[in-house]
Amino acid sequence: MNDNIDKLSDPEFQRIVKRRSFLRWSFSGVILGVYLVWGICGVYFPDFYAAPFFGNTLPTGLAMGFIIIALAMIMAVVYVRLTNKLGVSDKASST
C-alpha cells in the first residue's frame, strides 16, 4: 500500500497524469464545441439541415451528425494512441 502512495507522489507520474488530463479535456472540449455548433446551427438554419446531402435523400443535418460521431471515434483512437505513446516514451526515457 505504501508503494502506491509513493507512486502517486512521484513527479514523473504526476507529469504524465497532467499531460493526459490536458489531452482529455482538450479533446472533450473540441467534441463538445462541435456538438454545440451543430445543434445551434440546426436551430438557426433548419432549411439547410433539411436539404439533401450531395443530392441524396439523406438530410444534411443527419449526415453531419454521422460525421460528428465518426470524428468522435477517430479522436478517441488518437487519444488512446497518444496517451499510450506518452506513457511508453516516458518509461523508456526514465530507464
Short mmCIF file of N, CA, C and O in Angstrom, two decimals:
data_model
loop_
_atom_site.label_atom_id
_atom_site.label_comp_id
_atom_site.label_asym_id
_atom_site.label_seq_id
_atom_site.Cartn_x
_atom_site.Cartn_y
_atom_site.Cartn_z
N MET A 1 0.82 -1.19 0.00
CA MET A 1 0.00 0.00 0.00
C MET A 1 0.86 1.26 0.00
O MET A 1 0.55 2.22 -0.66
N ASN A 2 1.94 1.21 0.77
CA ASN A 2 2.84 2.36 0.84
C ASN A 2 3.51 2.61 -0.50
O ASN A 2 3.82 3.75 -0.83
N ASP A 3 3.75 1.53 -1.28
CA ASP A 3 4.34 1.69 -2.61
C ASP A 3 3.43 2.49 -3.53
O ASP A 3 3.90 3.29 -4.33
N ASN A 4 2.12 2.27 -3.43
CA ASN A 4 1.16 3.01 -4.25
C ASN A 4 1.18 4.50 -3.91
O ASN A 4 1.08 5.34 -4.79
N ILE A 5 1.31 4.81 -2.64
CA ILE A 5 1.38 6.21 -2.23
C ILE A 5 2.64 6.85 -2.77
O ILE A 5 2.63 8.00 -3.22
N ASP A 6 3.75 6.10 -2.75
CA ASP A 6 5.00 6.62 -3.30
C ASP A 6 4.88 6.88 -4.79
O ASP A 6 5.40 7.86 -5.30
N LYS A 7 4.19 5.98 -5.51
CA LYS A 7 4.00 6.16 -6.95
C LYS A 7 3.14 7.39 -7.25
O LYS A 7 3.39 8.11 -8.21
N LEU A 8 2.13 7.62 -6.43
CA LEU A 8 1.26 8.78 -6.64
C LEU A 8 1.99 10.10 -6.40
O LEU A 8 1.68 11.10 -7.03
N SER A 9 2.96 10.10 -5.53
CA SER A 9 3.70 11.33 -5.25
C SER A 9 4.93 11.49 -6.15
O SER A 9 5.62 12.50 -6.05
N ASP A 10 5.19 10.52 -7.01
CA ASP A 10 6.33 10.59 -7.93
C ASP A 10 6.11 11.72 -8.94
O ASP A 10 5.06 11.80 -9.57
N PRO A 11 7.08 12.61 -9.13
CA PRO A 11 6.91 13.73 -10.07
C PRO A 11 6.70 13.27 -11.52
O PRO A 11 5.96 13.91 -12.27
N GLU A 12 7.33 12.19 -11.92
CA GLU A 12 7.14 11.68 -13.29
C GLU A 12 5.71 11.23 -13.49
O GLU A 12 5.10 11.50 -14.54
N PHE A 13 5.16 10.52 -12.50
CA PHE A 13 3.77 10.07 -12.58
C PHE A 13 2.82 11.26 -12.65
O PHE A 13 1.88 11.28 -13.45
N GLN A 14 3.06 12.26 -11.83
CA GLN A 14 2.21 13.45 -11.82
C GLN A 14 2.29 14.19 -13.15
O GLN A 14 1.30 14.73 -13.63
N ARG A 15 3.47 14.22 -13.77
CA ARG A 15 3.64 14.88 -15.07
C ARG A 15 2.84 14.14 -16.15
O ARG A 15 2.16 14.77 -16.97
N ILE A 16 2.90 12.81 -16.13
CA ILE A 16 2.15 12.01 -17.11
C ILE A 16 0.65 12.23 -16.91
O ILE A 16 -0.10 12.41 -17.88
N VAL A 17 0.20 12.22 -15.67
CA VAL A 17 -1.22 12.42 -15.38
C VAL A 17 -1.66 13.81 -15.85
O VAL A 17 -2.75 13.97 -16.42
N LYS A 18 -0.81 14.81 -15.64
CA LYS A 18 -1.16 16.17 -16.05
C LYS A 18 -1.27 16.27 -17.57
O LYS A 18 -2.20 16.89 -18.10
N ARG A 19 -0.35 15.63 -18.29
CA ARG A 19 -0.41 15.66 -19.76
C ARG A 19 -1.65 14.95 -20.27
O ARG A 19 -2.32 15.42 -21.19
N ARG A 20 -1.94 13.80 -19.70
CA ARG A 20 -3.13 13.05 -20.14
C ARG A 20 -4.40 13.81 -19.82
O ARG A 20 -5.34 13.81 -20.61
N SER A 21 -4.42 14.46 -18.68
CA SER A 21 -5.60 15.26 -18.32
C SER A 21 -5.79 16.41 -19.31
O SER A 21 -6.92 16.70 -19.72
N PHE A 22 -4.70 17.06 -19.69
CA PHE A 22 -4.79 18.15 -20.67
C PHE A 22 -5.33 17.64 -22.00
O PHE A 22 -6.22 18.26 -22.60
N LEU A 23 -4.82 16.50 -22.47
CA LEU A 23 -5.32 15.91 -23.72
C LEU A 23 -6.80 15.56 -23.60
O LEU A 23 -7.59 15.84 -24.50
N ARG A 24 -7.17 14.94 -22.50
CA ARG A 24 -8.56 14.51 -22.30
C ARG A 24 -9.51 15.70 -22.33
O ARG A 24 -10.52 15.68 -23.01
N TRP A 25 -9.17 16.76 -21.59
CA TRP A 25 -10.06 17.92 -21.55
C TRP A 25 -10.06 18.67 -22.88
O TRP A 25 -11.09 19.22 -23.28
N SER A 26 -8.93 18.70 -23.56
CA SER A 26 -8.87 19.37 -24.88
C SER A 26 -9.77 18.65 -25.88
O SER A 26 -10.56 19.28 -26.59
N PHE A 27 -9.63 17.33 -25.95
CA PHE A 27 -10.44 16.56 -26.89
C PHE A 27 -11.92 16.63 -26.53
O PHE A 27 -12.77 16.74 -27.40
N SER A 28 -12.22 16.60 -25.24
CA SER A 28 -13.62 16.71 -24.81
C SER A 28 -14.19 18.06 -25.18
O SER A 28 -15.35 18.16 -25.62
N GLY A 29 -13.39 19.11 -25.02
CA GLY A 29 -13.84 20.45 -25.38
C GLY A 29 -14.10 20.59 -26.87
O GLY A 29 -15.07 21.23 -27.28
N VAL A 30 -13.25 19.98 -27.68
CA VAL A 30 -13.44 20.03 -29.13
C VAL A 30 -14.76 19.35 -29.51
O VAL A 30 -15.57 19.90 -30.27
N ILE A 31 -14.97 18.15 -29.01
CA ILE A 31 -16.19 17.41 -29.35
C ILE A 31 -17.43 18.15 -28.82
O ILE A 31 -18.44 18.27 -29.52
N LEU A 32 -17.36 18.65 -27.61
CA LEU A 32 -18.49 19.40 -27.06
C LEU A 32 -18.77 20.63 -27.91
O LEU A 32 -19.94 20.94 -28.21
N GLY A 33 -17.73 21.35 -28.31
CA GLY A 33 -17.90 22.52 -29.16
C GLY A 33 -18.52 22.18 -30.50
O GLY A 33 -19.41 22.89 -30.99
N VAL A 34 -18.07 21.09 -31.09
CA VAL A 34 -18.63 20.67 -32.39
C VAL A 34 -20.11 20.32 -32.25
O VAL A 34 -20.93 20.72 -33.08
N TYR A 35 -20.46 19.59 -31.19
CA TYR A 35 -21.87 19.24 -30.97
C TYR A 35 -22.72 20.50 -30.74
O TYR A 35 -23.84 20.60 -31.24
N LEU A 36 -22.20 21.44 -29.97
CA LEU A 36 -22.95 22.67 -29.72
C LEU A 36 -23.16 23.47 -31.00
O LEU A 36 -24.27 23.97 -31.26
N VAL A 37 -22.11 23.61 -31.79
CA VAL A 37 -22.24 24.34 -33.06
C VAL A 37 -23.24 23.64 -33.97
O VAL A 37 -24.08 24.28 -34.62
N TRP A 38 -23.17 22.31 -34.03
CA TRP A 38 -24.09 21.53 -34.85
C TRP A 38 -25.54 21.76 -34.41
O TRP A 38 -26.43 21.99 -35.23
N GLY A 39 -25.76 21.73 -33.09
CA GLY A 39 -27.11 21.92 -32.58
C GLY A 39 -27.62 23.33 -32.79
O GLY A 39 -28.78 23.54 -33.18
N ILE A 40 -26.77 24.31 -32.54
CA ILE A 40 -27.19 25.71 -32.71
C ILE A 40 -27.45 26.01 -34.18
O ILE A 40 -28.43 26.70 -34.52
N CYS A 41 -26.61 25.50 -35.06
CA CYS A 41 -26.85 25.70 -36.49
C CYS A 41 -28.16 25.03 -36.93
O CYS A 41 -28.86 25.55 -37.80
N GLY A 42 -28.49 23.90 -36.32
CA GLY A 42 -29.75 23.25 -36.63
C GLY A 42 -30.96 24.08 -36.25
O GLY A 42 -31.99 24.05 -36.91
N VAL A 43 -30.81 24.86 -35.18
CA VAL A 43 -31.91 25.72 -34.74
C VAL A 43 -32.06 26.93 -35.67
O VAL A 43 -33.16 27.31 -36.05
N TYR A 44 -30.93 27.53 -36.05
CA TYR A 44 -30.98 28.76 -36.83
C TYR A 44 -31.03 28.55 -38.35
O TYR A 44 -31.40 29.46 -39.07
N PHE A 45 -30.63 27.38 -38.82
CA PHE A 45 -30.64 27.10 -40.26
C PHE A 45 -31.35 25.77 -40.56
O PHE A 45 -30.74 24.85 -41.12
N PRO A 46 -32.63 25.65 -40.22
CA PRO A 46 -33.32 24.37 -40.41
C PRO A 46 -33.47 23.99 -41.89
O PRO A 46 -33.48 22.80 -42.22
N ASP A 47 -33.56 24.98 -42.77
CA ASP A 47 -33.69 24.65 -44.19
C ASP A 47 -32.42 24.00 -44.72
O ASP A 47 -32.48 23.08 -45.54
N PHE A 48 -31.27 24.47 -44.25
CA PHE A 48 -30.01 23.86 -44.66
C PHE A 48 -29.90 22.43 -44.15
O PHE A 48 -29.46 21.54 -44.87
N TYR A 49 -30.34 22.21 -42.94
CA TYR A 49 -30.25 20.86 -42.36
C TYR A 49 -31.23 19.90 -43.03
O TYR A 49 -31.00 18.70 -43.06
N ALA A 50 -32.31 20.42 -43.55
CA ALA A 50 -33.30 19.57 -44.22
C ALA A 50 -32.96 19.32 -45.68
O ALA A 50 -33.52 18.42 -46.31
N ALA A 51 -32.02 20.08 -46.23
CA ALA A 51 -31.65 19.93 -47.65
C ALA A 51 -30.95 18.59 -47.86
O ALA A 51 -30.31 18.05 -46.97
N PRO A 52 -31.08 18.04 -49.07
CA PRO A 52 -30.41 16.76 -49.36
C PRO A 52 -28.89 16.91 -49.30
O PRO A 52 -28.33 17.93 -49.68
N PHE A 53 -28.25 15.88 -48.81
CA PHE A 53 -26.79 15.85 -48.68
C PHE A 53 -26.19 15.36 -49.99
O PHE A 53 -26.30 14.19 -50.34
N PHE A 54 -25.55 16.24 -50.73
CA PHE A 54 -24.95 15.93 -52.05
C PHE A 54 -25.95 15.26 -52.98
O PHE A 54 -25.62 14.32 -53.71
N GLY A 55 -27.19 15.72 -52.96
CA GLY A 55 -28.21 15.22 -53.87
C GLY A 55 -28.86 13.92 -53.45
O GLY A 55 -29.73 13.42 -54.14
N ASN A 56 -28.44 13.34 -52.34
CA ASN A 56 -29.05 12.10 -51.85
C ASN A 56 -30.31 12.40 -51.06
O ASN A 56 -30.65 13.55 -50.82
N THR A 57 -31.02 11.36 -50.66
CA THR A 57 -32.22 11.55 -49.87
C THR A 57 -31.90 11.80 -48.40
O THR A 57 -32.78 12.19 -47.64
N LEU A 58 -30.66 11.59 -48.01
CA LEU A 58 -30.23 11.80 -46.62
C LEU A 58 -30.14 13.30 -46.33
O LEU A 58 -29.47 14.03 -47.06
N PRO A 59 -30.79 13.78 -45.28
CA PRO A 59 -30.71 15.22 -44.96
C PRO A 59 -29.29 15.62 -44.51
O PRO A 59 -28.58 14.82 -43.91
N THR A 60 -28.93 16.85 -44.79
CA THR A 60 -27.60 17.34 -44.46
C THR A 60 -27.35 17.29 -42.95
O THR A 60 -26.26 16.92 -42.51
N GLY A 61 -28.32 17.63 -42.15
CA GLY A 61 -28.17 17.62 -40.69
C GLY A 61 -27.86 16.23 -40.16
O GLY A 61 -27.01 16.06 -39.29
N LEU A 62 -28.53 15.23 -40.69
CA LEU A 62 -28.29 13.85 -40.26
C LEU A 62 -26.91 13.39 -40.72
O LEU A 62 -26.18 12.74 -39.96
N ALA A 63 -26.54 13.74 -41.93
CA ALA A 63 -25.21 13.36 -42.42
C ALA A 63 -24.12 14.02 -41.59
O ALA A 63 -23.11 13.39 -41.26
N MET A 64 -24.33 15.27 -41.23
CA MET A 64 -23.36 15.96 -40.39
C MET A 64 -23.28 15.30 -39.01
O MET A 64 -22.20 15.21 -38.42
N GLY A 65 -24.40 14.83 -38.50
CA GLY A 65 -24.40 14.11 -37.22
C GLY A 65 -23.57 12.84 -37.30
O GLY A 65 -22.80 12.52 -36.39
N PHE A 66 -23.71 12.09 -38.41
CA PHE A 66 -22.90 10.89 -38.59
C PHE A 66 -21.41 11.24 -38.68
O PHE A 66 -20.56 10.53 -38.15
N ILE A 67 -21.11 12.33 -39.35
CA ILE A 67 -19.71 12.77 -39.47
C ILE A 67 -19.15 13.14 -38.10
O ILE A 67 -18.00 12.83 -37.77
N ILE A 68 -19.95 13.78 -37.27
CA ILE A 68 -19.51 14.16 -35.93
C ILE A 68 -19.26 12.91 -35.09
O ILE A 68 -18.27 12.85 -34.34
N ILE A 69 -20.12 11.92 -35.21
CA ILE A 69 -19.91 10.67 -34.47
C ILE A 69 -18.63 9.99 -34.93
O ILE A 69 -17.84 9.49 -34.11
N ALA A 70 -18.38 10.00 -36.24
CA ALA A 70 -17.14 9.42 -36.75
C ALA A 70 -15.93 10.21 -36.24
O ALA A 70 -14.91 9.62 -35.88
N LEU A 71 -16.06 11.53 -36.19
CA LEU A 71 -14.98 12.37 -35.66
C LEU A 71 -14.69 12.01 -34.20
O LEU A 71 -13.53 11.93 -33.79
N ALA A 72 -15.73 11.80 -33.42
CA ALA A 72 -15.55 11.43 -32.01
C ALA A 72 -14.82 10.10 -31.89
O ALA A 72 -13.94 9.94 -31.03
N MET A 73 -15.17 9.14 -32.74
CA MET A 73 -14.48 7.84 -32.70
C MET A 73 -13.02 7.98 -33.10
O MET A 73 -12.14 7.38 -32.49
N ILE A 74 -12.76 8.77 -34.13
CA ILE A 74 -11.38 8.98 -34.58
C ILE A 74 -10.58 9.68 -33.48
O ILE A 74 -9.43 9.31 -33.20
N MET A 75 -11.18 10.66 -32.84
CA MET A 75 -10.48 11.36 -31.77
C MET A 75 -10.22 10.44 -30.58
O MET A 75 -9.20 10.58 -29.90
N ALA A 76 -11.11 9.50 -30.31
CA ALA A 76 -10.89 8.54 -29.23
C ALA A 76 -9.68 7.66 -29.54
O ALA A 76 -8.84 7.41 -28.67
N VAL A 77 -9.58 7.20 -30.79
CA VAL A 77 -8.43 6.39 -31.19
C VAL A 77 -7.15 7.19 -31.09
O VAL A 77 -6.12 6.71 -30.59
N VAL A 78 -7.18 8.43 -31.56
CA VAL A 78 -5.99 9.30 -31.49
C VAL A 78 -5.59 9.52 -30.03
O VAL A 78 -4.41 9.45 -29.68
N TYR A 79 -6.57 9.76 -29.16
CA TYR A 79 -6.28 9.96 -27.74
C TYR A 79 -5.61 8.73 -27.14
O TYR A 79 -4.61 8.85 -26.44
N VAL A 80 -6.14 7.56 -27.42
CA VAL A 80 -5.57 6.33 -26.86
C VAL A 80 -4.15 6.14 -27.36
O VAL A 80 -3.24 5.82 -26.59
N ARG A 81 -3.92 6.35 -28.64
CA ARG A 81 -2.57 6.19 -29.19
C ARG A 81 -1.60 7.21 -28.60
O ARG A 81 -0.46 6.87 -28.27
N LEU A 82 -2.04 8.45 -28.47
CA LEU A 82 -1.16 9.48 -27.90
C LEU A 82 -0.83 9.19 -26.44
O LEU A 82 0.33 9.32 -26.02
N THR A 83 -1.82 8.81 -25.66
CA THR A 83 -1.55 8.57 -24.24
C THR A 83 -0.72 7.31 -24.05
O THR A 83 0.12 7.27 -23.16
N ASN A 84 -0.93 6.30 -24.87
CA ASN A 84 -0.09 5.11 -24.76
C ASN A 84 1.35 5.43 -25.14
O ASN A 84 2.29 4.96 -24.51
N LYS A 85 1.53 6.21 -26.20
CA LYS A 85 2.88 6.59 -26.61
C LYS A 85 3.52 7.47 -25.54
O LYS A 85 4.72 7.36 -25.28
N LEU A 86 2.75 8.34 -24.93
CA LEU A 86 3.25 9.23 -23.89
C LEU A 86 3.79 8.41 -22.71
O LEU A 86 4.89 8.65 -22.23
N GLY A 87 3.03 7.43 -22.28
CA GLY A 87 3.46 6.58 -21.17
C GLY A 87 4.69 5.75 -21.51
O GLY A 87 5.60 5.61 -20.71
N VAL A 88 4.74 5.21 -22.72
CA VAL A 88 5.87 4.37 -23.13
C VAL A 88 7.13 5.21 -23.29
O VAL A 88 8.19 4.84 -22.83
N SER A 89 7.02 6.37 -23.93
CA SER A 89 8.21 7.20 -24.13
C SER A 89 8.75 7.71 -22.80
O SER A 89 9.94 7.83 -22.63
N ASP A 90 7.86 8.02 -21.86
CA ASP A 90 8.32 8.48 -20.56
C ASP A 90 8.99 7.34 -19.78
O ASP A 90 9.98 7.55 -19.10
N LYS A 91 8.46 6.13 -19.88
CA LYS A 91 9.08 4.99 -19.22
C LYS A 91 10.43 4.68 -19.83
O LYS A 91 11.38 4.38 -19.13
N ALA A 92 10.52 4.76 -21.16
CA ALA A 92 11.77 4.44 -21.84
C ALA A 92 12.84 5.49 -21.51
O ALA A 92 14.01 5.15 -21.34
N SER A 93 12.46 6.75 -21.41
CA SER A 93 13.45 7.79 -21.13
C SER A 93 13.90 7.77 -19.68
O SER A 93 14.99 8.24 -19.36
N SER A 94 13.08 7.24 -18.78
CA SER A 94 13.45 7.24 -17.38
C SER A 94 14.33 6.04 -17.02
O SER A 94 14.94 6.03 -15.97
N THR A 95 14.42 5.03 -17.89
CA THR A 95 15.25 3.86 -17.58
C THR A 95 16.61 3.98 -18.17
O THR A 95 16.96 4.77 -18.94
#
